[in-house]
């Protein structure tokens, strides 16, 4: 009987430590951003250096409009930011967290290679 109470207490304690449903949903949405190969490539480019849309398009062999669309999606997820430079916008990763997510993800997928 005591063992059953202990287990129930442990389960309840773990439930209390879990993030809220809203937070879990937001986390899942964040990881969806990394689930698209095109967005992952764009983030990879910006991990190396800040770039203009045209430069990213040229590097990836894509149209400027396709890259612009993906950058809008990444900007809305707060993964990239744009800085106006004259008539153009230079893009960069939003903060160090994005860099770390990319680094950890790449480390994980390359683990057994």
Coordinates of C-alpha atoms in Angstrom, one line a residue:
X1 CA 0.0 0.0 0.0
X2 CA 2.8 2.4 0.9
X3 CA 4.5 1.6 -2.4
X4 CA 1.3 2.5 -4.3
X5 CA 1.1 5.9 -2.5
X6 CA 4.7 6.6 -3.2
X7 CA 4.2 5.9 -6.9
X8 CA 1.1 8.1 -7.0
X9 CA 3.0 10.9 -5.2
X10 CA 5.9 10.6 -7.7
X11 CA 3.6 10.7 -10.7
X12 CA 1.8 13.7 -9.3
X13 CA 5.2 15.4 -8.6
X14 CA 6.3 14.8 -12.2
X15 CA 3.0 16.1 -13.6
X16 CA 3.6 19.3 -11.6
X17 CA 7.0 19.8 -13.1
X18 CA 5.9 19.5 -16.7
X19 CA 5.5 22.7 -18.8
X20 CA 2.0 23.9 -19.4
X21 CA 0.0 22.7 -22.4
X22 CA 0.5 26.1 -24.0
X23 CA 4.3 26.0 -23.5
X24 CA 4.4 22.4 -25.0
X25 CA 2.4 23.6 -28.0
X26 CA 4.8 26.6 -28.5
X27 CA 7.8 24.2 -28.3
X28 CA 6.3 21.9 -30.9
X29 CA 5.7 24.8 -33.2
X30 CA 9.3 26.0 -32.7
X31 CA 10.6 22.6 -33.6
X32 CA 8.4 22.5 -36.7
X33 CA 10.5 25.4 -38.0
X34 CA 13.6 23.2 -38.0
X35 CA 11.6 20.4 -39.6
X36 CA 11.7 22.0 -43.0
X37 CA 14.9 21.3 -45.0
X38 CA 14.8 24.7 -46.8
X39 CA 14.5 26.6 -43.5
X40 CA 17.2 24.5 -41.9
X41 CA 19.5 25.3 -44.9
X42 CA 18.7 29.0 -44.5
X43 CA 19.5 28.8 -40.8
X44 CA 22.7 27.0 -41.6
X45 CA 23.8 29.8 -43.9
X46 CA 23.0 32.4 -41.3
X47 CA 24.9 30.5 -38.7
X48 CA 28.0 31.1 -40.8
X49 CA 27.4 34.8 -41.4
X50 CA 24.8 37.5 -41.9
X51 CA 23.5 37.6 -45.4
X52 CA 21.1 39.4 -47.8
X53 CA 18.2 37.6 -49.3
X54 CA 19.8 37.5 -52.8
X55 CA 23.0 36.0 -51.3
X56 CA 21.0 33.2 -49.6
X57 CA 19.1 32.6 -52.8
X58 CA 22.3 32.3 -54.8
X59 CA 24.0 30.0 -52.2
X60 CA 21.0 27.7 -52.1
X61 CA 20.1 27.9 -55.8
X62 CA 16.6 29.2 -55.0
X63 CA 14.5 32.1 -56.1
X64 CA 14.6 35.3 -54.1
X65 CA 10.8 35.1 -53.6
X66 CA 11.1 31.5 -52.2
X67 CA 13.8 32.6 -49.8
X68 CA 11.9 35.7 -48.8
X69 CA 8.9 33.6 -48.0
X70 CA 10.9 31.3 -45.7
X71 CA 12.6 34.2 -44.0
X72 CA 9.1 35.7 -43.2
X73 CA 8.2 32.4 -41.6
X74 CA 11.5 32.2 -39.7
X75 CA 11.1 35.9 -38.6
X76 CA 7.6 35.3 -37.3
X77 CA 9.0 32.4 -35.2
X78 CA 11.7 34.8 -33.9
X79 CA 14.5 32.6 -35.3
X80 CA 16.0 35.3 -37.6
X81 CA 16.0 39.1 -37.6
X82 CA 16.5 41.6 -40.4
X83 CA 18.5 44.8 -40.3
X84 CA 17.8 47.4 -42.9
X85 CA 21.0 48.4 -44.7
X86 CA 20.2 51.0 -47.3
X87 CA 17.6 49.5 -49.6
X88 CA 18.3 45.9 -48.6
X89 CA 17.8 43.9 -45.4
X90 CA 20.6 41.8 -44.0
X91 CA 19.5 38.7 -42.1
X92 CA 21.0 37.1 -39.1
X93 CA 20.1 34.5 -36.5
X94 CA 17.9 36.2 -33.9
X95 CA 20.0 35.2 -30.9
X96 CA 22.5 32.7 -29.4
X97 CA 19.7 30.3 -28.6
X98 CA 19.1 29.6 -32.3
X99 CA 22.8 29.0 -32.8
X100 CA 22.9 26.5 -29.9
X101 CA 19.8 24.7 -31.2
X102 CA 21.5 24.3 -34.6
X103 CA 24.8 23.2 -33.1
X104 CA 23.1 20.7 -30.8
X105 CA 21.0 19.4 -33.6
X106 CA 23.9 18.9 -35.9
X107 CA 26.0 17.3 -33.2
X108 CA 23.1 14.9 -32.5
X109 CA 22.6 13.9 -36.2
X110 CA 26.3 13.5 -36.8
X111 CA 26.9 11.5 -33.6
X112 CA 27.4 8.1 -35.2
X113 CA 29.0 9.2 -38.4

